[in-house]
DNA sequence: AACGATTAGCTAATCGTTTCGGAGGCCATG
DNA sequence: CATGGCCTCCGAAACGATTAGCTAATCGTT
């Protein structure tokens, strides 16, 4: 039996698409107020009437209209989700956890992707406002000096920042301690005996990347190793530029014996460059990167990574936001910085030279 | 200068959060009908008045309320996005393209993730209905015999299926030709001289996986090679089970000289198992898989894959759905099957034995 | 028996738009 | 000058829920 498209068929409840609360009221011979009260348990309704109302609801196939409810209550139970890049596996891991927490608390997410484009971000923000989202989870893309001011003007709803800070804009925030994570990774590499360690960084100005670079310098400092700018190049958090940056570092004079990529995407470009240069890992070169991901263990050798607690990040971000919506938050912004975890696998070894 | 949380400050337009169309009307000394007409260009308004209205809008900082508009018009310009697994890179690639097309057409996506769980799927579908989504993009998770009937009852809004069919339920659909893609990959492996080729399949009953298995059998058939059930095991589209399936196949008697994974996640498990068994690729074993992904080229050797046209899938799905919403679609469902592309890299070579 | 307190359910206003039908004003025509 | 037909704009009724305020009815107390 082939069931045909149900949307094309008669809905079975009259001409209009949906049964309304008035249909229920009529069917149960009560007022709409009573129906509303029994559905929401917002006022006393005698057991007998409740029974009748529920039966009527069942009979006419009533489903409350969230749009009408939102209009009346001034609250939509929708959260905007404004992402810098939805194809990044770190992002999707975080989103996965956000979706679960939000739905568990009765909220739905409106998905927007800014594609690392500040103009799109602005458009989306405006859209979220006209749709009356109760709040926004934001992975911001901007870096400029006036960015904070522009966002402040645009952001007229409660917001929580994830992963990246906005300089000079104090908002709720959840992020990972990038400096500590990178410091731990570099310390691990140093402990194996390396002294020349290269790093491919994010675009300058983006907090997440800057912190990681700072962690790298701190680790070097700890061993009294001076920072060599020839060993640090920006890969713009993307794999293409990271490929070029890696080659530039390795083809320079006095190349490093180990490399660190400041995010997952750049690790791809780095691995590709290393392969193209005919170098073996960890024989010729040790490698590690920020962000853990499923594929890390499928590589040969399995990649040593700094894992962010993606589940906690997503859940915390949504909870921070919902607390604020509920008025259960102090006025000053709360900033949660979670601890990363170094996962040592096989891609780092003692230097051969 | 630190800009503080703008949501905590005065909104600058009276006590209420937003300026309404009445505020604009009052400020411009016109009726709300005129404001609506100029904002939507839905009726003639003299240039002079238009000017006044726009000025007033600017002055009071008016932004139309999509909730109220939806209630009145009976249309929300929101699409439900009900995914089986948002962390899968194939899914996110498709979602990326859907988001772009939907926003370009003025639609917003409501994100729901069913986590391969039919019960969650049902809950989310109900939620999307109460939120009055105009339509749904669905990557379904169910397989049972009564699944089609349950979905038909639940699905009271236009829907388009992506990637997977629902048996006995005729709906708009966009998918990749899994049989053709797998056939091409297996033919490539056969052409290299392999005769014993193993396959790790998806959960039986899920159309996407079943088709790929069928393509495998067809390719073998073409060379007169009989199907050997010991070489085909289910990995349930997940990496854990795929790891076990791969080991089982390779540790059996008369093991294959080549392996095919029916999706990206299972390729991870497969590569891990191969490494753990101490086998080299493509020296001891050739490997290919369905689904291309960024990491495929970072592997050593770079993986040969069957790429799905993810951009086209996402865009087509949304367009099919919007066409139907606009009434610009025939009653009978349209099914778009796109061609996959075999990307030959380095993970397949002639058998050593 | 009268009165006030309490209770159960209803009436109607409201949220912010869109849109239908009309109301004037203006022009051309006979 | 009356008539009719535009043109512009406005008033008010929806859309489907929630909820403040009200009306009876019931009950206990004196």
CSV table of C-alpha atoms in Angstrom, one decimal, chain B residues 2-346:
chain,number,residue,atom,x,y,z
B,2,UNK,CA,33.3,48.6,27.5
B,3,UNK,CA,29.8,48.6,26.1
B,4,UNK,CA,27.5,46.9,28.5
B,5,UNK,CA,24.8,44.4,27.8
B,6,UNK,CA,22.3,46.4,25.7
B,7,UNK,CA,19.4,44.1,26.6
B,8,UNK,CA,19.6,45.4,30.1
B,9,UNK,CA,19.4,49.0,29.1
B,10,UNK,CA,16.4,51.2,28.2
B,11,UNK,CA,15.2,50.5,24.8
B,12,UNK,CA,14.7,54.2,24.0
B,13,UNK,CA,11.1,53.8,22.8
B,14,UNK,CA,8.9,53.9,25.8
B,15,UNK,CA,8.1,51.3,28.3
B,16,UNK,CA,7.3,48.4,26.0
B,17,UNK,CA,10.1,46.5,24.2
B,18,UNK,CA,9.2,47.3,20.7
B,19,UNK,CA,7.6,50.1,18.7
B,20,UNK,CA,4.4,48.9,17.0
B,21,UNK,CA,2.8,49.8,13.8
B,22,UNK,CA,0.5,52.1,15.8
B,23,UNK,CA,3.4,54.0,17.1
B,24,UNK,CA,4.5,54.6,13.6
B,25,UNK,CA,1.0,55.6,12.5
B,26,UNK,CA,0.7,58.1,15.3
B,27,UNK,CA,4.1,59.5,14.6
B,28,UNK,CA,3.4,60.0,10.9
B,29,UNK,CA,-0.2,61.0,11.5
B,30,UNK,CA,-1.6,58.3,9.2
B,31,UNK,CA,-3.6,55.1,9.7
B,32,UNK,CA,-2.0,51.8,10.4
B,33,UNK,CA,-3.4,50.6,7.1
B,34,UNK,CA,-1.2,53.2,5.4
B,35,UNK,CA,1.9,52.2,7.3
B,36,UNK,CA,1.3,48.5,6.4
B,37,UNK,CA,0.7,49.5,2.8
B,38,UNK,CA,3.9,51.4,2.5
B,39,UNK,CA,6.0,48.8,4.3
B,40,UNK,CA,4.7,46.0,2.2
B,41,UNK,CA,4.2,47.9,-1.0
B,42,UNK,CA,0.8,46.2,-1.0
B,43,UNK,CA,-1.3,49.2,-2.1
B,44,UNK,CA,-0.8,52.7,-3.6
B,45,UNK,CA,0.5,55.3,-1.2
B,46,UNK,CA,1.4,58.8,-2.4
B,47,UNK,CA,5.1,59.6,-2.5
B,48,UNK,CA,4.6,62.3,0.0
B,49,UNK,CA,3.0,60.0,2.5
B,50,UNK,CA,5.5,57.2,1.9
B,51,UNK,CA,8.2,59.7,2.8
B,52,UNK,CA,6.5,60.6,6.1
B,53,UNK,CA,5.9,57.0,7.0
B,54,UNK,CA,9.5,55.9,6.4
B,55,UNK,CA,10.7,58.9,8.4
B,56,UNK,CA,8.4,57.9,11.2
B,57,UNK,CA,9.6,54.3,11.1
B,58,UNK,CA,13.2,55.5,11.3
B,59,UNK,CA,12.3,57.8,14.2
B,60,UNK,CA,10.5,55.4,16.4
B,61,UNK,CA,12.8,52.4,15.5
B,62,UNK,CA,10.0,50.3,14.2
B,63,UNK,CA,10.5,46.7,13.2
B,64,UNK,CA,7.5,44.7,12.1
B,65,UNK,CA,6.5,41.8,14.3
B,66,UNK,CA,6.7,38.6,12.4
B,67,UNK,CA,4.6,36.8,15.0
B,68,UNK,CA,1.6,39.1,14.6
B,69,UNK,CA,2.0,39.0,10.8
B,70,UNK,CA,2.1,35.2,10.9
B,71,UNK,CA,-1.1,35.0,12.9
B,72,UNK,CA,-2.9,37.3,10.6
B,73,UNK,CA,-1.7,35.8,7.3
B,74,UNK,CA,-1.8,32.2,8.4
B,75,UNK,CA,1.8,31.7,7.2
B,76,UNK,CA,5.0,31.8,9.2
B,77,UNK,CA,7.7,31.7,6.5
B,78,UNK,CA,9.4,29.1,8.7
B,79,UNK,CA,10.5,25.7,7.7
B,80,UNK,CA,11.1,22.8,10.0
B,81,UNK,CA,14.4,21.0,9.6
B,82,UNK,CA,14.2,17.6,11.1
B,83,UNK,CA,17.6,15.8,11.0
B,84,UNK,CA,18.6,12.3,11.8
B,85,UNK,CA,22.1,13.3,12.9
B,86,UNK,CA,23.4,16.8,12.9
B,87,UNK,CA,27.0,15.9,13.7
B,88,UNK,CA,27.4,13.9,10.4
B,89,UNK,CA,29.5,16.0,8.0
B,90,UNK,CA,27.2,15.0,5.1
B,91,UNK,CA,24.3,16.3,7.0
B,92,UNK,CA,26.0,19.6,7.8
B,93,UNK,CA,27.1,20.1,4.2
B,94,UNK,CA,23.5,19.7,3.1
B,95,UNK,CA,22.2,21.9,5.9
B,96,UNK,CA,24.7,24.6,5.0
B,97,UNK,CA,23.2,24.8,1.5
B,98,UNK,CA,19.6,24.6,2.7
B,99,UNK,CA,20.1,27.5,5.1
B,100,UNK,CA,21.5,29.6,2.3
B,101,UNK,CA,18.6,28.9,-0.1
B,102,UNK,CA,16.0,29.2,2.5
B,103,UNK,CA,17.2,32.6,3.7
B,104,UNK,CA,17.6,33.8,0.2
B,105,UNK,CA,13.9,33.1,-0.3
B,106,UNK,CA,13.0,34.7,2.9
B,107,UNK,CA,12.5,31.6,5.0
B,108,UNK,CA,13.9,30.8,8.4
B,109,UNK,CA,14.8,27.2,9.6
B,110,UNK,CA,13.6,25.7,12.8
B,111,UNK,CA,16.3,23.2,13.8
B,112,UNK,CA,15.4,19.8,15.2
B,113,UNK,CA,17.6,16.8,15.7
B,114,UNK,CA,16.1,13.4,16.2
B,115,UNK,CA,19.4,11.6,17.0
B,116,UNK,CA,18.3,8.6,15.0
B,117,UNK,CA,15.5,8.2,17.5
B,118,UNK,CA,11.9,7.7,16.1
B,119,UNK,CA,10.3,8.8,19.3
B,120,UNK,CA,12.2,12.1,19.3
B,121,UNK,CA,11.3,12.5,15.7
B,122,UNK,CA,7.6,12.2,16.5
B,123,UNK,CA,7.9,14.8,19.3
B,124,UNK,CA,9.7,17.2,17.1
B,125,UNK,CA,7.2,16.8,14.3
B,126,UNK,CA,4.4,17.7,16.7
B,127,UNK,CA,6.3,20.7,17.9
B,128,UNK,CA,6.8,21.9,14.4
B,129,UNK,CA,3.1,21.6,13.8
B,130,UNK,CA,2.2,23.7,16.9
B,131,UNK,CA,4.7,26.3,15.8
B,132,UNK,CA,2.9,26.3,12.4
B,133,UNK,CA,6.0,25.7,10.3
B,134,UNK,CA,4.9,26.1,6.7
B,135,UNK,CA,6.8,22.9,5.7
B,136,UNK,CA,9.3,20.4,6.8
B,137,UNK,CA,12.6,19.1,5.4
B,138,UNK,CA,12.9,15.6,6.8
B,139,UNK,CA,15.8,13.1,7.1
B,140,UNK,CA,13.7,10.3,8.5
B,141,UNK,CA,15.0,7.7,11.0
B,142,UNK,CA,12.3,5.0,11.0
B,143,UNK,CA,12.2,1.6,9.3
B,144,UNK,CA,9.3,-0.4,10.6
B,145,UNK,CA,6.3,-1.6,8.6
B,146,UNK,CA,3.9,0.8,10.3
B,147,UNK,CA,6.4,3.7,10.0
B,148,UNK,CA,4.8,5.1,6.8
B,149,UNK,CA,1.3,5.1,8.3
B,150,UNK,CA,2.5,6.8,11.5
B,151,UNK,CA,4.3,9.5,9.6
B,152,UNK,CA,1.3,10.0,7.3
B,153,UNK,CA,-0.9,10.6,10.3
B,154,UNK,CA,1.7,12.9,11.9
B,155,UNK,CA,2.7,14.8,8.8
B,156,UNK,CA,0.0,17.3,8.2
B,157,UNK,CA,2.2,19.9,6.5
B,158,UNK,CA,4.0,19.8,3.2
B,159,UNK,CA,7.3,17.8,3.5
B,160,UNK,CA,10.3,16.9,1.5
B,161,UNK,CA,12.4,13.9,2.2
B,162,UNK,CA,16.2,14.1,2.0
B,163,UNK,CA,18.7,11.3,1.5
B,164,UNK,CA,16.3,8.5,2.7
B,165,UNK,CA,13.0,7.3,1.4
B,166,UNK,CA,10.1,6.1,3.5
B,167,UNK,CA,8.8,2.8,2.2
B,168,UNK,CA,5.2,3.1,1.1
B,169,UNK,CA,5.0,6.8,1.6
B,170,UNK,CA,5.0,8.9,-1.5
B,171,UNK,CA,6.5,12.4,-0.8
B,172,UNK,CA,8.7,14.8,-2.5
B,173,UNK,CA,12.3,13.5,-2.3
B,174,UNK,CA,15.8,14.4,-3.0
B,175,UNK,CA,18.5,11.8,-2.9
B,176,UNK,CA,21.7,10.6,-4.5
B,177,UNK,CA,21.8,7.6,-6.7
B,178,UNK,CA,23.4,5.3,-4.2
B,179,UNK,CA,23.4,2.3,-6.5
B,180,UNK,CA,25.2,4.1,-9.3
B,181,UNK,CA,27.8,5.6,-7.0
B,182,UNK,CA,28.7,2.3,-5.3
B,183,UNK,CA,28.7,0.5,-8.7
B,184,UNK,CA,31.2,3.0,-10.0
B,185,UNK,CA,33.4,2.6,-7.0
B,186,UNK,CA,33.3,-1.2,-7.1
B,187,UNK,CA,33.9,-1.2,-10.8
B,188,UNK,CA,37.0,1.0,-10.2
B,189,UNK,CA,38.2,-1.5,-7.7
B,190,UNK,CA,37.4,-4.5,-10.0
B,191,UNK,CA,39.3,-2.8,-12.8
B,192,UNK,CA,42.4,-2.7,-10.6
B,193,UNK,CA,42.2,-6.5,-10.5
B,194,UNK,CA,40.5,-7.2,-7.2
B,195,UNK,CA,38.1,-10.2,-7.1
B,196,UNK,CA,37.3,-10.4,-3.4
B,197,UNK,CA,35.8,-7.2,-2.2
B,198,UNK,CA,34.2,-6.7,1.2
B,199,UNK,CA,31.5,-4.1,2.1
B,200,UNK,CA,30.3,-2.7,5.4
B,201,UNK,CA,26.7,-1.7,5.0
B,202,UNK,CA,24.1,0.4,6.7
B,203,UNK,CA,21.2,-0.8,8.8
B,204,UNK,CA,19.0,-3.0,6.6
B,205,UNK,CA,15.7,-1.2,5.8
B,206,UNK,CA,17.2,2.3,5.4
B,207,UNK,CA,16.9,3.0,1.8
B,208,UNK,CA,20.2,4.9,1.3
B,209,UNK,CA,22.1,1.9,2.6
B,210,UNK,CA,20.1,-0.7,0.8
B,211,UNK,CA,20.7,1.0,-2.5
B,212,UNK,CA,24.4,1.1,-2.0
B,213,UNK,CA,24.5,-2.6,-1.2
B,214,UNK,CA,22.4,-3.2,-4.4
B,215,UNK,CA,25.0,-1.2,-6.4
B,216,UNK,CA,27.8,-3.4,-5.0
B,217,UNK,CA,26.0,-6.6,-6.0
B,218,UNK,CA,25.3,-5.2,-9.4
B,219,UNK,CA,28.9,-4.4,-10.0
B,220,UNK,CA,30.0,-7.9,-8.9
B,221,UNK,CA,27.3,-9.4,-11.1
B,222,UNK,CA,28.6,-7.5,-14.1
B,223,UNK,CA,31.9,-9.4,-13.7
B,224,UNK,CA,30.2,-12.7,-13.0
B,225,UNK,CA,31.4,-12.7,-9.4
B,226,UNK,CA,28.9,-14.4,-7.0
B,227,UNK,CA,27.8,-12.5,-3.9
B,228,UNK,CA,29.5,-13.9,-0.8
B,229,UNK,CA,27.5,-13.0,2.4
B,230,UNK,CA,30.7,-13.4,4.5
B,231,UNK,CA,32.1,-10.3,2.9
B,232,UNK,CA,29.1,-8.1,3.6
B,233,UNK,CA,28.3,-7.0,7.1
B,234,UNK,CA,26.3,-4.2,8.6
B,235,UNK,CA,28.0,-1.3,10.4
B,236,UNK,CA,24.8,0.4,11.2
B,237,UNK,CA,26.1,3.7,9.6
B,238,UNK,CA,28.2,4.3,12.8
B,239,UNK,CA,31.9,4.0,13.4
B,240,UNK,CA,31.8,1.6,16.4
B,241,UNK,CA,29.8,-1.1,14.7
B,242,UNK,CA,31.8,-0.5,11.5
B,243,UNK,CA,35.0,-1.2,13.3
B,244,UNK,CA,33.7,-4.6,14.5
B,245,UNK,CA,32.3,-5.4,11.1
B,246,UNK,CA,35.6,-4.6,9.4
B,247,UNK,CA,37.5,-6.8,11.8
B,248,UNK,CA,35.1,-9.6,11.4
B,249,UNK,CA,35.4,-9.5,7.6
B,250,UNK,CA,39.2,-9.3,7.7
B,251,UNK,CA,39.7,-12.0,10.3
B,252,UNK,CA,37.4,-14.4,8.5
B,253,UNK,CA,38.8,-17.1,6.2
B,254,UNK,CA,39.7,-16.0,2.7
B,255,UNK,CA,39.7,-12.3,3.5
B,256,UNK,CA,39.1,-9.7,0.8
B,257,UNK,CA,41.8,-7.6,-0.9
B,258,UNK,CA,39.6,-4.5,-0.9
B,259,UNK,CA,36.9,-2.9,1.3
B,260,UNK,CA,34.1,-0.5,0.8
B,261,UNK,CA,32.3,1.5,3.5
B,262,UNK,CA,28.8,2.6,2.8
B,263,UNK,CA,29.2,6.0,4.5
B,264,UNK,CA,31.7,8.4,6.0
B,265,UNK,CA,31.3,7.6,9.7
B,266,UNK,CA,31.9,3.9,8.9
B,267,UNK,CA,35.0,4.7,7.0
B,268,UNK,CA,36.5,5.9,10.3
B,269,UNK,CA,35.8,2.6,12.0
B,270,UNK,CA,37.1,0.8,9.0
B,271,UNK,CA,40.4,2.8,8.9
B,272,UNK,CA,40.9,2.3,12.6
B,273,UNK,CA,40.3,-1.5,12.3
B,274,UNK,CA,42.8,-1.7,9.4
B,275,UNK,CA,45.4,0.1,11.4
B,276,UNK,CA,44.9,-2.0,14.5
B,277,UNK,CA,45.3,-5.1,12.4
B,278,UNK,CA,48.6,-3.8,11.2
B,279,UNK,CA,47.6,-3.8,7.6
B,280,UNK,CA,48.8,-1.1,5.2
B,281,UNK,CA,46.6,0.7,2.7
B,282,UNK,CA,46.7,0.5,-0.3
B,283,UNK,CA,49.6,-2.0,0.0
B,284,UNK,CA,47.7,-4.8,1.8
B,285,UNK,CA,44.2,-3.6,1.3
B,286,UNK,CA,42.4,-1.1,-1.0
B,287,UNK,CA,39.7,1.1,0.6
B,288,UNK,CA,37.0,3.3,-0.6
B,289,UNK,CA,33.8,4.7,0.9
B,290,UNK,CA,30.6,6.5,0.2
B,291,UNK,CA,30.5,10.3,1.1
B,292,UNK,CA,33.3,12.6,0.5
B,293,UNK,CA,34.5,15.0,3.3
B,294,UNK,CA,37.2,17.4,4.0
B,295,UNK,CA,39.3,15.0,5.9
B,296,UNK,CA,39.5,12.5,3.1
B,297,UNK,CA,42.5,14.2,1.6
B,298,UNK,CA,44.3,14.6,4.9
B,299,UNK,CA,44.5,10.8,5.3
B,300,UNK,CA,47.6,8.9,4.4
B,301,UNK,CA,46.8,7.6,1.7
B,302,UNK,CA,44.2,10.1,0.5
B,303,UNK,CA,40.9,8.3,0.4
B,304,UNK,CA,39.0,7.4,-2.7
B,305,UNK,CA,35.4,8.3,-2.2
B,306,UNK,CA,32.0,8.6,-3.8
B,307,UNK,CA,31.0,12.3,-3.4
B,308,UNK,CA,27.4,13.3,-3.1
B,309,UNK,CA,26.4,16.7,-4.5
B,310,UNK,CA,25.6,18.1,-1.1
B,311,UNK,CA,25.0,21.7,-2.3
B,312,UNK,CA,22.6,20.6,-5.0
B,313,UNK,CA,20.8,18.3,-2.5
B,314,UNK,CA,20.2,21.0,0.0
B,315,UNK,CA,19.2,23.6,-2.6
B,316,UNK,CA,16.9,21.3,-4.5
B,317,UNK,CA,15.2,20.1,-1.3
B,318,UNK,CA,14.3,23.6,-0.2
B,319,UNK,CA,13.2,24.6,-3.7
B,320,UNK,CA,11.0,21.6,-4.1
B,321,UNK,CA,9.4,22.4,-0.8
B,322,UNK,CA,8.9,26.1,-1.5
B,323,UNK,CA,7.5,25.4,-4.9
B,324,UNK,CA,4.9,23.2,-3.2
B,325,UNK,CA,4.1,25.8,-0.7
B,326,UNK,CA,3.6,28.3,-3.5
B,327,UNK,CA,1.2,25.8,-5.1
B,328,UNK,CA,3.6,25.7,-8.1
B,329,UNK,CA,3.9,21.9,-7.9
B,330,UNK,CA,1.9,19.0,-9.3
B,331,UNK,CA,-0.1,17.0,-6.8
B,332,UNK,CA,1.9,13.8,-7.3
B,333,UNK,CA,5.3,13.9,-5.5
B,334,UNK,CA,8.4,14.7,-7.4
B,335,UNK,CA,11.5,12.6,-6.7
B,336,UNK,CA,14.9,14.0,-7.7
B,337,UNK,CA,17.8,11.6,-7.8
B,338,UNK,CA,21.1,13.3,-8.3
B,339,UNK,CA,24.3,11.7,-9.7
B,340,UNK,CA,27.2,11.0,-7.4
B,341,UNK,CA,30.8,11.4,-8.5
B,342,UNK,CA,33.6,9.0,-7.9
B,343,UNK,CA,36.7,10.7,-6.7
B,344,UNK,CA,39.8,8.6,-7.3
B,345,UNK,CA,42.6,9.2,-4.9
B,346,UNK,CA,45.4,7.0,-3.6
